[in-house]
């Protein structure tokens, strides 16, 4: 699953070179606020060591909001790959630091320990985090099992502004009675076991929550009923989706559902958009999903009406199996639901078995004009191009119809997964653009060793990137 390892962006505190004893005495006349800022930027071991130098440094360390990342407690050679054998020393050091520092805890990232054997310490940590005002908390059980219970004390930390938890069994919804998170702006849940309704309850108790990330929810289909006055970005990756309903989200700008796992045979994911007037980015929509806009179920050939359109969406992404006729027949209908889309991103999904003849450009022409393709879309990317007739037919239609297209980028699939050679696939991509409506349109054909998707959780939640589907993390 792409994004599983890279999805938890810990935003480690910045590091300065290790302090030497003589260096610490040079800035002794600096203002205390400046010295606190220096301490906050040091790896926790170096910051704590300053306390042995003098009573002044000891007082400074205790009065500086704690920044603790347990990865800084590992031997340098193991910093990127903690081992179970590291857990005793790391958990003991974390316990000493949390007990010794009076708080507040500005940033606590605990990701290196296998916590199944340290449940008593975990319970004590959460008590201290609640009592001493933790703000930015990342808590991951490494590496498994998934069913290690996370104490309900987690839900008593009312000072949180950012919370990411991974590889736990979360407390039930009953543990949320009376809980509130008045400052929480970002919530991430990664490979956790949880009751249905827990996410809805967390969102309801977080009045300023802006970013919600969910990764690896595979135990039962995920059902969400989103009601929030503050949410701006919802990203769900690598999860089994049963029913996702955006009931009332007046500030929601981004709804990104990617790498959805297949639901039980005979069932379809249901996506309902009831009230999201600012929704700007929507993807990855799949033809096999059931889309409802307002009270209208979008079906192949349905006549477009104002009540069945999401006019605010400017960036749309579709995941299409061009070898499955029913999937392809759904695409024109989907496109007509987003009349103002200006950027269109297509991923040609793997097709285990084709169903009948591939639909060619004739199908697209007979589907009638698609307003956004003709007069709105100015940027399009097509990823995982394999060269089959269905893909070529779609691209032919776009090139013939799009009058304001400025740029089209076609990313070739790995030749090992296609029936054609690189040269043959290249010729087919070129062929699709032989009759181009907009002569100023720039097109490029790219061979890429990167994954099919440019998106990442980090970029998807970064509002400085207008289009998270055209930026790679290494480019940011």
CSV table of C-alpha atoms in Angstrom, one decimal:
chain,number,residue,atom,x,y,z
A,1,UNK,CA,0.0,0.0,0.0
A,2,UNK,CA,1.6,3.2,-1.1
A,3,UNK,CA,1.6,6.0,1.5
A,4,UNK,CA,1.4,3.6,4.4
A,5,UNK,CA,5.0,4.2,5.6
A,6,UNK,CA,5.3,7.7,4.3
A,7,UNK,CA,1.9,8.9,5.4
A,8,UNK,CA,2.7,9.7,9.1
A,9,UNK,CA,4.7,12.9,8.7
A,10,UNK,CA,6.1,13.5,12.2
A,11,UNK,CA,7.5,17.0,11.5
A,12,UNK,CA,10.5,16.4,13.8
A,13,UNK,CA,11.7,19.4,15.8
A,14,UNK,CA,14.6,21.2,14.2
A,15,UNK,CA,18.0,20.1,15.5
A,16,UNK,CA,21.1,22.2,16.2
A,17,UNK,CA,24.6,20.7,16.6
A,18,UNK,CA,25.2,19.0,20.0
A,19,UNK,CA,26.1,21.5,22.7
A,20,UNK,CA,29.6,21.6,24.4
A,21,UNK,CA,30.0,22.7,27.9
A,22,UNK,CA,32.1,25.8,27.1
A,23,UNK,CA,29.7,26.8,24.4
A,24,UNK,CA,26.8,26.9,26.9
A,25,UNK,CA,28.5,29.6,29.0
A,26,UNK,CA,29.1,32.0,26.2
A,27,UNK,CA,25.4,33.0,25.7
A,28,UNK,CA,24.7,33.3,29.5
A,29,UNK,CA,23.9,37.0,29.2
A,30,UNK,CA,21.3,36.5,26.5
A,31,UNK,CA,17.7,37.0,27.4
A,32,UNK,CA,15.9,34.0,28.9
A,33,UNK,CA,13.4,33.9,26.0
A,34,UNK,CA,16.2,33.5,23.5
A,35,UNK,CA,17.8,30.7,25.6
A,36,UNK,CA,14.5,28.9,25.9
A,37,UNK,CA,14.2,29.1,22.1
A,38,UNK,CA,17.6,27.5,21.8
A,39,UNK,CA,16.7,24.7,24.2
A,40,UNK,CA,13.4,24.0,22.5
A,41,UNK,CA,15.3,23.3,19.2
A,42,UNK,CA,17.8,20.9,20.7
A,43,UNK,CA,17.4,17.1,20.7
A,44,UNK,CA,15.9,16.2,24.0
A,45,UNK,CA,19.1,14.5,25.3
A,46,UNK,CA,21.1,17.6,24.7
A,47,UNK,CA,18.5,19.9,26.2
A,48,UNK,CA,18.2,17.8,29.3
A,49,UNK,CA,22.0,17.7,29.7
A,50,UNK,CA,22.1,21.4,30.1
A,51,UNK,CA,20.4,21.0,33.5
A,52,UNK,CA,23.6,19.6,35.0
A,53,UNK,CA,25.7,22.6,34.1
A,54,UNK,CA,24.3,25.1,36.5
A,55,UNK,CA,21.1,26.0,38.5
A,56,UNK,CA,20.3,28.6,35.8
A,57,UNK,CA,20.3,26.1,33.0
A,58,UNK,CA,18.4,23.7,35.1
A,59,UNK,CA,15.7,26.3,35.7
A,60,UNK,CA,15.7,27.2,32.0
A,61,UNK,CA,15.1,23.6,30.9
A,62,UNK,CA,12.3,23.2,33.4
A,63,UNK,CA,10.6,26.5,32.3
A,64,UNK,CA,11.0,25.7,28.5
A,65,UNK,CA,8.0,23.9,27.0
A,66,UNK,CA,9.2,20.3,26.4
A,67,UNK,CA,10.0,19.1,22.9
A,68,UNK,CA,10.5,15.3,23.1
A,69,UNK,CA,10.9,13.0,20.1
A,70,UNK,CA,12.0,9.6,21.2
A,71,UNK,CA,13.8,8.9,18.0
A,72,UNK,CA,16.5,11.2,19.4
A,73,UNK,CA,17.0,8.8,22.3
A,74,UNK,CA,18.1,6.0,20.0
A,75,UNK,CA,21.7,5.2,19.1
A,76,UNK,CA,22.5,7.1,15.9
A,77,UNK,CA,23.0,3.9,13.8
A,78,UNK,CA,19.4,2.8,14.6
A,79,UNK,CA,17.6,6.2,14.4
A,80,UNK,CA,15.8,5.2,11.2
A,81,UNK,CA,14.9,1.6,12.2
A,82,UNK,CA,14.2,1.1,15.8
A,83,UNK,CA,14.4,-2.4,17.1
A,84,UNK,CA,12.4,-4.2,19.8
A,85,UNK,CA,15.6,-4.4,21.8
A,86,UNK,CA,15.6,-0.6,22.0
A,87,UNK,CA,12.2,-0.4,23.8
A,88,UNK,CA,13.4,-1.0,27.4
A,89,UNK,CA,15.9,1.9,27.3
A,90,UNK,CA,13.7,4.2,25.3
A,91,UNK,CA,10.6,3.8,27.4
A,92,UNK,CA,12.6,4.2,30.6
A,93,UNK,CA,14.2,7.5,29.3
A,94,UNK,CA,10.8,8.8,28.2
A,95,UNK,CA,9.4,8.0,31.7
A,96,UNK,CA,12.2,9.9,33.4
A,97,UNK,CA,11.8,13.0,31.1
A,98,UNK,CA,8.0,13.2,31.4
A,99,UNK,CA,8.2,12.9,35.2
A,100,UNK,CA,11.0,15.4,35.6
A,101,UNK,CA,9.6,18.2,33.4
A,102,UNK,CA,6.8,20.3,34.9
A,103,UNK,CA,5.3,21.1,31.5
A,104,UNK,CA,3.8,22.3,29.4
A,105,UNK,CA,4.7,19.7,26.7
A,106,UNK,CA,4.8,21.6,23.4
A,107,UNK,CA,5.6,18.5,21.2
A,108,UNK,CA,5.8,14.8,22.2
A,109,UNK,CA,6.5,12.2,19.4
A,110,UNK,CA,6.7,8.7,20.7
A,111,UNK,CA,7.1,6.2,17.8
A,112,UNK,CA,10.0,4.0,18.6
A,113,UNK,CA,8.8,1.4,21.2
A,114,UNK,CA,6.9,-1.8,21.1
A,115,UNK,CA,4.4,-0.9,23.8
A,116,UNK,CA,2.6,-4.2,24.3
A,117,UNK,CA,5.0,-5.0,27.1
A,118,UNK,CA,4.9,-1.5,28.7
A,119,UNK,CA,1.2,-0.9,29.2
A,120,UNK,CA,1.7,0.4,32.8
A,121,UNK,CA,4.2,3.0,31.5
A,122,UNK,CA,1.9,3.9,28.7
A,123,UNK,CA,-1.0,4.6,31.1
A,124,UNK,CA,1.3,6.8,33.3
A,125,UNK,CA,2.6,8.7,30.2
A,126,UNK,CA,-1.0,9.6,29.2
A,127,UNK,CA,-1.7,10.8,32.8
A,128,UNK,CA,1.3,13.0,32.7
A,129,UNK,CA,0.5,14.3,29.2
A,130,UNK,CA,-3.0,15.2,30.4
A,131,UNK,CA,-1.8,16.8,33.6
A,132,UNK,CA,1.1,18.8,32.0
A,133,UNK,CA,-0.7,20.1,28.9
A,134,UNK,CA,0.5,18.2,25.8
A,135,UNK,CA,-0.1,20.1,22.6
A,136,UNK,CA,1.4,18.2,19.6
A,137,UNK,CA,1.2,14.5,20.3
A,138,UNK,CA,2.2,11.6,18.0
A,139,UNK,CA,1.8,8.2,19.6
A,140,UNK,CA,2.6,5.0,17.6
A,141,UNK,CA,2.9,1.4,18.8
A,142,UNK,CA,5.8,-0.2,16.9
A,143,UNK,CA,5.6,-2.4,15.1
A,144,UNK,CA,2.5,-4.5,16.0
A,145,UNK,CA,0.1,-5.9,17.1
A,146,UNK,CA,-2.9,-3.8,16.2
A,147,UNK,CA,-5.0,-4.8,19.2
A,148,UNK,CA,-2.9,-3.2,22.0
A,149,UNK,CA,-5.5,-1.0,23.8
A,150,UNK,CA,-4.8,2.7,24.1
A,151,UNK,CA,-6.0,3.9,27.5
A,152,UNK,CA,-9.1,6.1,27.6
A,153,UNK,CA,-6.9,8.7,29.4
A,154,UNK,CA,-6.0,9.9,25.9
A,155,UNK,CA,-9.4,11.5,25.6
A,156,UNK,CA,-8.8,13.6,28.7
A,157,UNK,CA,-6.0,15.6,27.1
A,158,UNK,CA,-7.9,18.8,26.4
A,159,UNK,CA,-4.9,20.9,25.4
A,160,UNK,CA,-4.1,19.0,22.2
A,161,UNK,CA,-3.7,21.0,19.0
A,162,UNK,CA,-2.4,18.1,16.9
A,163,UNK,CA,-3.0,14.4,17.5
A,164,UNK,CA,-1.7,11.4,15.4
A,165,UNK,CA,-2.1,7.9,16.7
A,166,UNK,CA,-1.1,4.7,15.0
A,167,UNK,CA,-1.3,0.9,15.5
A,168,UNK,CA,-3.6,0.7,18.5
A,169,UNK,CA,-7.0,-0.4,19.5
A,170,UNK,CA,-8.8,2.8,20.4
A,171,UNK,CA,-11.1,3.2,23.3
A,172,UNK,CA,-14.8,2.9,22.6
A,173,UNK,CA,-17.2,5.8,22.1
A,174,UNK,CA,-18.4,5.5,25.7
A,175,UNK,CA,-15.0,6.9,26.7
A,176,UNK,CA,-15.8,10.1,25.0
A,177,UNK,CA,-18.6,11.1,27.3
A,178,UNK,CA,-17.9,14.5,28.6
A,179,UNK,CA,-14.7,14.8,26.5
A,180,UNK,CA,-13.8,17.9,24.4
A,181,UNK,CA,-10.9,19.0,22.4
A,182,UNK,CA,-11.3,22.8,22.1
A,183,UNK,CA,-7.9,23.4,20.5
A,184,UNK,CA,-7.5,20.3,18.2
A,185,UNK,CA,-6.9,21.3,14.6
A,186,UNK,CA,-5.4,18.2,13.1
A,187,UNK,CA,-6.3,14.5,13.8
A,188,UNK,CA,-4.6,11.5,12.2
A,189,UNK,CA,-5.7,7.8,12.8
A,190,UNK,CA,-3.3,5.2,11.3
A,191,UNK,CA,-4.0,1.4,11.3
A,192,UNK,CA,-6.2,1.5,14.3
A,193,UNK,CA,-9.1,-0.7,15.4
A,194,UNK,CA,-12.0,1.4,16.4
A,195,UNK,CA,-15.8,1.3,16.9
A,196,UNK,CA,-18.1,2.6,14.3
A,197,UNK,CA,-19.1,6.2,15.2
A,198,UNK,CA,-15.9,7.0,17.0
A,199,UNK,CA,-14.6,9.3,14.3
A,200,UNK,CA,-17.9,11.1,14.1
A,201,UNK,CA,-17.8,11.6,17.9
A,202,UNK,CA,-14.2,12.9,17.8
A,203,UNK,CA,-15.1,15.4,15.1
A,204,UNK,CA,-18.2,16.6,17.0
A,205,UNK,CA,-16.1,17.3,20.1
A,206,UNK,CA,-13.4,19.2,18.1
A,207,UNK,CA,-14.9,22.6,17.3
A,208,UNK,CA,-11.8,24.0,15.5
A,209,UNK,CA,-10.7,20.7,13.7
A,210,UNK,CA,-9.5,21.5,10.2
A,211,UNK,CA,-7.6,18.3,9.0
A,212,UNK,CA,-8.7,14.7,9.4
A,213,UNK,CA,-6.5,11.9,8.1
A,214,UNK,CA,-7.5,8.2,8.2
A,215,UNK,CA,-5.1,5.5,6.9
A,216,UNK,CA,-5.5,1.7,7.0
A,217,UNK,CA,-9.0,1.3,8.4
A,218,UNK,CA,-9.6,-2.3,7.2
A,219,UNK,CA,-11.5,-4.0,10.0
A,220,UNK,CA,-15.0,-3.6,8.7
A,221,UNK,CA,-16.3,-0.9,6.3
A,222,UNK,CA,-15.7,2.6,7.5
A,223,UNK,CA,-18.9,4.7,7.9
A,224,UNK,CA,-18.6,8.4,8.4
A,225,UNK,CA,-21.2,11.0,8.9
A,226,UNK,CA,-19.4,14.3,8.7
A,227,UNK,CA,-20.9,17.3,10.4
A,228,UNK,CA,-18.4,20.0,11.2
A,229,UNK,CA,-18.3,23.8,11.0
A,230,UNK,CA,-14.5,23.8,10.9
A,231,UNK,CA,-13.2,20.9,8.7
A,232,UNK,CA,-11.3,21.9,5.7
A,233,UNK,CA,-9.6,18.7,4.6
A,234,UNK,CA,-10.5,15.1,4.9
A,235,UNK,CA,-8.1,12.4,3.5
A,236,UNK,CA,-8.8,8.7,3.7
A,237,UNK,CA,-6.2,6.3,2.4
A,238,UNK,CA,-6.0,2.5,2.1
A,239,UNK,CA,-9.2,1.8,3.9
A,240,UNK,CA,-12.4,-0.2,3.3
A,241,UNK,CA,-15.1,2.5,2.7
A,242,UNK,CA,-18.7,1.6,3.2
A,243,UNK,CA,-20.6,4.9,3.6
A,244,UNK,CA,-19.0,8.3,3.6
A,245,UNK,CA,-21.5,11.1,4.0
A,246,UNK,CA,-20.7,14.8,4.0
A,247,UNK,CA,-23.8,16.0,5.7
A,248,UNK,CA,-22.9,19.5,6.7
A,249,UNK,CA,-19.4,20.9,6.2
A,250,UNK,CA,-19.6,24.5,5.1
A,251,UNK,CA,-15.8,25.0,5.2
A,252,UNK,CA,-14.7,21.7,3.6
A,253,UNK,CA,-12.3,22.3,0.7
A,254,UNK,CA,-10.7,18.9,0.1
A,255,UNK,CA,-12.2,15.4,0.1
A,256,UNK,CA,-9.5,12.9,-0.9
A,257,UNK,CA,-10.3,9.2,-0.9
A,258,UNK,CA,-7.4,7.2,-2.3
A,259,UNK,CA,-6.4,3.5,-2.6
A,260,UNK,CA,-9.7,2.4,-1.3
A,261,UNK,CA,-9.7,-1.3,-0.5
A,262,UNK,CA,-12.4,-3.5,-2.1
A,263,UNK,CA,-15.5,-3.8,-0.1
A,264,UNK,CA,-17.3,-7.2,0.4
A,265,UNK,CA,-18.4,-8.9,-2.8
A,266,UNK,CA,-21.7,-7.5,-4.1
A,267,UNK,CA,-21.5,-4.2,-2.1
A,268,UNK,CA,-20.4,-0.8,-3.3
A,269,UNK,CA,-19.0,2.2,-1.5
A,270,UNK,CA,-21.6,4.9,-1.1
A,271,UNK,CA,-20.4,8.6,-1.2
A,272,UNK,CA,-23.0,11.2,-0.3
A,273,UNK,CA,-22.4,14.9,-0.7
A,274,UNK,CA,-25.3,16.8,1.0
A,275,UNK,CA,-23.9,20.2,2.0
A,276,UNK,CA,-20.3,21.2,1.1
A,277,UNK,CA,-20.5,24.5,-0.7
A,278,UNK,CA,-16.8,25.2,-0.7
A,279,UNK,CA,-15.6,21.8,-1.9
A,280,UNK,CA,-12.8,22.6,-4.3
A,281,UNK,CA,-10.9,19.3,-4.6
A,282,UNK,CA,-12.5,15.9,-5.0
A,283,UNK,CA,-10.9,12.5,-5.7
A,284,UNK,CA,-10.2,9.7,-6.3
A,285,UNK,CA,-13.7,9.1,-7.5
A,286,UNK,CA,-14.2,5.6,-8.9
A,287,UNK,CA,-16.9,4.5,-11.3
A,288,UNK,CA,-17.6,1.5,-9.1
A,289,UNK,CA,-18.7,3.7,-6.2
A,290,UNK,CA,-22.2,5.0,-5.8
A,291,UNK,CA,-22.2,8.8,-5.8
A,292,UNK,CA,-25.1,10.8,-4.4
A,293,UNK,CA,-25.3,14.5,-4.8
A,294,UNK,CA,-28.0,16.0,-2.6
A,295,UNK,CA,-30.9,13.5,-3.0
A,296,UNK,CA,-29.9,12.3,-6.5
A,297,UNK,CA,-28.1,9.0,-7.1
A,298,UNK,CA,-25.8,9.5,-10.0
A,299,UNK,CA,-26.3,6.7,-12.6
A,300,UNK,CA,-25.1,6.2,-16.1
A,301,UNK,CA,-26.9,8.4,-18.6
A,302,UNK,CA,-28.7,10.4,-16.0
A,303,UNK,CA,-29.7,13.8,-17.2
A,304,UNK,CA,-27.6,16.5,-15.6
A,305,UNK,CA,-29.6,18.9,-13.4
A,306,UNK,CA,-28.5,21.7,-11.1
A,307,UNK,CA,-29.4,19.7,-8.0
A,308,UNK,CA,-27.1,16.9,-9.1
A,309,UNK,CA,-24.0,19.0,-9.7
A,310,UNK,CA,-21.1,20.0,-7.5
A,311,UNK,CA,-20.3,23.4,-9.1
A,312,UNK,CA,-17.7,24.4,-6.5
A,313,UNK,CA,-15.2,21.6,-7.5
A,314,UNK,CA,-12.3,22.9,-9.6
A,315,UNK,CA,-9.9,19.9,-9.3
A,316,UNK,CA,-11.3,16.4,-10.0
A,317,UNK,CA,-9.5,13.1,-9.9
A,318,UNK,CA,-10.9,9.8,-11.3
A,319,UNK,CA,-9.6,6.3,-11.0
A,320,UNK,CA,-10.9,4.4,-14.1
A,321,UNK,CA,-10.5,0.8,-15.3
A,322,UNK,CA,-10.7,1.4,-19.0
A,323,UNK,CA,-11.1,-2.4,-19.7
A,324,UNK,CA,-14.4,-2.5,-17.7
A,325,UNK,CA,-17.2,-1.3,-19.9
A,326,UNK,CA,-19.5,-0.4,-17.0
A,327,UNK,CA,-16.8,1.7,-15.4
A,328,UNK,CA,-16.1,3.6,-18.6
A,329,UNK,CA,-19.8,4.2,-19.2
A,330,UNK,CA,-20.0,5.9,-15.8
A,331,UNK,CA,-17.2,8.4,-16.5
A,332,UNK,CA,-19.2,10.8,-18.8
A,333,UNK,CA,-22.0,11.0,-16.2
A,334,UNK,CA,-19.5,11.7,-13.4
A,335,UNK,CA,-17.8,14.4,-15.5
A,336,UNK,CA,-21.1,16.2,-16.1
A,337,UNK,CA,-21.6,16.4,-12.3
A,338,UNK,CA,-18.6,18.7,-12.1
A,339,UNK,CA,-19.3,21.4,-14.7
A,340,UNK,CA,-16.7,23.9,-13.4
A,341,UNK,CA,-13.7,21.5,-13.0
A,342,UNK,CA,-10.6,23.1,-14.5
A,343,UNK,CA,-8.1,20.4,-13.7
A,344,UNK,CA,-8.7,16.8,-14.4
A,345,UNK,CA,-6.5,14.0,-13.2
A,346,UNK,CA,-7.0,10.4,-14.5
A,347,UNK,CA,-5.4,7.2,-13.2
A,348,UNK,CA,-5.8,4.2,-15.4
A,349,UNK,CA,-6.4,1.5,-12.9
A,350,UNK,CA,-5.4,-2.1,-13.3
A,351,UNK,CA,-8.0,-4.4,-14.8
A,352,UNK,CA,-7.7,-8.0,-13.9
A,353,UNK,CA,-10.0,-9.1,-16.7
A,354,UNK,CA,-11.5,-7.0,-19.5
A,355,UNK,CA,-15.3,-7.1,-19.9
A,356,UNK,CA,-16.0,-7.0,-23.6
A,357,UNK,CA,-14.6,-4.7,-26.3
A,358,UNK,CA,-12.9,-1.5,-25.1
A,359,UNK,CA,-15.0,1.6,-25.7
A,360,UNK,CA,-13.3,3.8,-28.3
A,361,UNK,CA,-13.6,7.5,-29.2
A,362,UNK,CA,-17.0,6.8,-30.8
A,363,UNK,CA,-18.5,6.1,-27.4
A,364,UNK,CA,-17.3,9.4,-26.1
A,365,UNK,CA,-18.7,11.3,-29.0
A,366,UNK,CA,-22.1,9.6,-28.7
A,367,UNK,CA,-22.2,10.5,-25.0
A,368,UNK,CA,-22.8,14.1,-25.9
A,369,UNK,CA,-20.7,17.2,-25.1
A,370,UNK,CA,-19.2,17.3,-21.7
A,371,UNK,CA,-19.2,21.0,-20.7
A,372,UNK,CA,-16.1,21.0,-18.5
A,373,UNK,CA,-13.9,19.1,-21.0
A,374,UNK,CA,-15.0,21.4,-23.8
A,375,UNK,CA,-14.7,24.8,-22.2
A,376,UNK,CA,-13.3,24.5,-18.7
A,377,UNK,CA,-10.5,22.0,-18.2
A,378,UNK,CA,-7.1,23.6,-18.9
A,379,UNK,CA,-4.8,21.0,-17.2
A,380,UNK,CA,-5.0,17.2,-17.4
A,381,UNK,CA,-2.8,14.5,-16.2
A,382,UNK,CA,-3.2,10.8,-17.3
A,383,UNK,CA,-1.2,8.4,-15.2
A,384,UNK,CA,-0.5,4.7,-15.8
A,385,UNK,CA,-1.1,4.9,-19.6
A,386,UNK,CA,-0.7,1.4,-21.0
A,387,UNK,CA,-1.7,2.0,-24.6
A,388,UNK,CA,-5.0,0.0,-24.7
A,389,UNK,CA,-7.8,1.1,-27.0
A,390,UNK,CA,-10.0,2.4,-24.2
A,391,UNK,CA,-7.3,4.8,-23.0
A,392,UNK,CA,-6.5,5.9,-26.5
A,393,UNK,CA,-10.2,6.5,-27.2
A,394,UNK,CA,-10.6,8.7,-24.1
A,395,UNK,CA,-7.5,10.8,-24.9
A,396,UNK,CA,-8.6,11.2,-28.5
A,397,UNK,CA,-11.9,12.6,-27.3
A,398,UNK,CA,-10.2,15.0,-24.9
A,399,UNK,CA,-7.7,16.3,-27.5
A,400,UNK,CA,-10.5,16.8,-30.1
A,401,UNK,CA,-12.9,18.5,-27.7
A,402,UNK,CA,-10.9,20.6,-25.2
A,403,UNK,CA,-10.8,24.1,-26.5
A,404,UNK,CA,-9.0,25.8,-23.6
A,405,UNK,CA,-6.5,23.0,-22.7
A,406,UNK,CA,-3.1,24.4,-21.9
A,407,UNK,CA,-1.2,21.3,-20.8
A,408,UNK,CA,-1.6,17.5,-20.9
A,409,UNK,CA,0.9,15.2,-19.2
A,410,UNK,CA,0.7,11.5,-20.0
A,411,UNK,CA,2.6,9.3,-17.6
A,412,UNK,CA,3.5,5.9,-19.0
A,413,UNK,CA,2.9,2.7,-17.0
A,414,UNK,CA,5.8,0.4,-16.3
A,415,UNK,CA,6.3,-1.7,-19.5
A,416,UNK,CA,6.3,-4.9,-17.4
A,417,UNK,CA,2.6,-4.4,-16.6
A,418,UNK,CA,1.5,-3.6,-20.2
A,419,UNK,CA,1.0,-5.8,-23.3
A,420,UNK,CA,3.0,-3.3,-25.4
A,421,UNK,CA,6.6,-2.2,-25.7
A,422,UNK,CA,7.7,1.3,-24.7
A,423,UNK,CA,7.9,2.3,-28.3
A,424,UNK,CA,4.4,0.9,-29.1
A,425,UNK,CA,2.8,2.7,-26.1
A,426,UNK,CA,4.6,5.9,-27.0
A,427,UNK,CA,3.2,5.8,-30.6
A,428,UNK,CA,-0.3,5.2,-29.3
A,429,UNK,CA,0.0,8.2,-26.9
A,430,UNK,CA,1.2,10.4,-29.8
A,431,UNK,CA,-1.6,9.0,-32.1
A,432,UNK,CA,-4.3,10.1,-29.6
A,433,UNK,CA,-3.3,13.7,-30.0
A,434,UNK,CA,-3.2,13.8,-33.8
A,435,UNK,CA,-6.4,15.9,-34.0
A,436,UNK,CA,-6.0,18.6,-31.3
A,437,UNK,CA,-8.6,21.3,-30.9
A,438,UNK,CA,-6.4,23.8,-29.0
A,439,UNK,CA,-3.2,24.3,-31.0
A,440,UNK,CA,-1.4,26.0,-28.2
A,441,UNK,CA,-1.8,23.1,-25.9
A,442,UNK,CA,1.4,21.7,-24.6
A,443,UNK,CA,1.6,17.9,-24.2
A,444,UNK,CA,4.3,15.8,-22.7
A,445,UNK,CA,4.8,12.1,-22.4
A,446,UNK,CA,6.7,11.0,-19.4
A,447,UNK,CA,8.3,7.7,-18.4
A,448,UNK,CA,8.2,7.6,-14.6
A,449,UNK,CA,9.6,5.2,-12.1
A,450,UNK,CA,7.5,6.9,-9.4
A,451,UNK,CA,4.3,5.5,-8.1
A,452,UNK,CA,1.1,6.1,-10.0
A,453,UNK,CA,0.0,8.9,-7.7
A,454,UNK,CA,1.7,12.2,-7.0
A,455,UNK,CA,-0.3,12.9,-3.9
A,456,UNK,CA,0.8,12.4,-0.2
A,457,UNK,CA,-1.0,13.1,3.1
A,458,UNK,CA,1.5,15.9,3.8
A,459,UNK,CA,0.9,17.7,0.5
A,460,UNK,CA,-2.8,17.0,0.5
A,461,UNK,CA,-3.2,18.9,3.8
A,462,UNK,CA,-0.9,21.7,2.8
A,463,UNK,CA,-3.2,24.5,1.6
A,464,UNK,CA,-0.3,26.4,0.1
A,465,UNK,CA,-0.4,23.8,-2.7
A,466,UNK,CA,-3.3,24.6,-5.0
A,467,UNK,CA,-3.3,21.2,-6.6
A,468,UNK,CA,-1.9,18.3,-4.5
A,469,UNK,CA,-2.2,15.9,-7.4
A,470,UNK,CA,0.5,17.6,-9.5
A,471,UNK,CA,3.2,18.0,-6.7
A,472,UNK,CA,5.4,15.2,-5.4
A,473,UNK,CA,6.7,15.4,-1.9
A,474,UNK,CA,10.3,15.5,-3.0
A,475,UNK,CA,9.4,18.6,-5.0
A,476,UNK,CA,7.9,20.4,-2.0
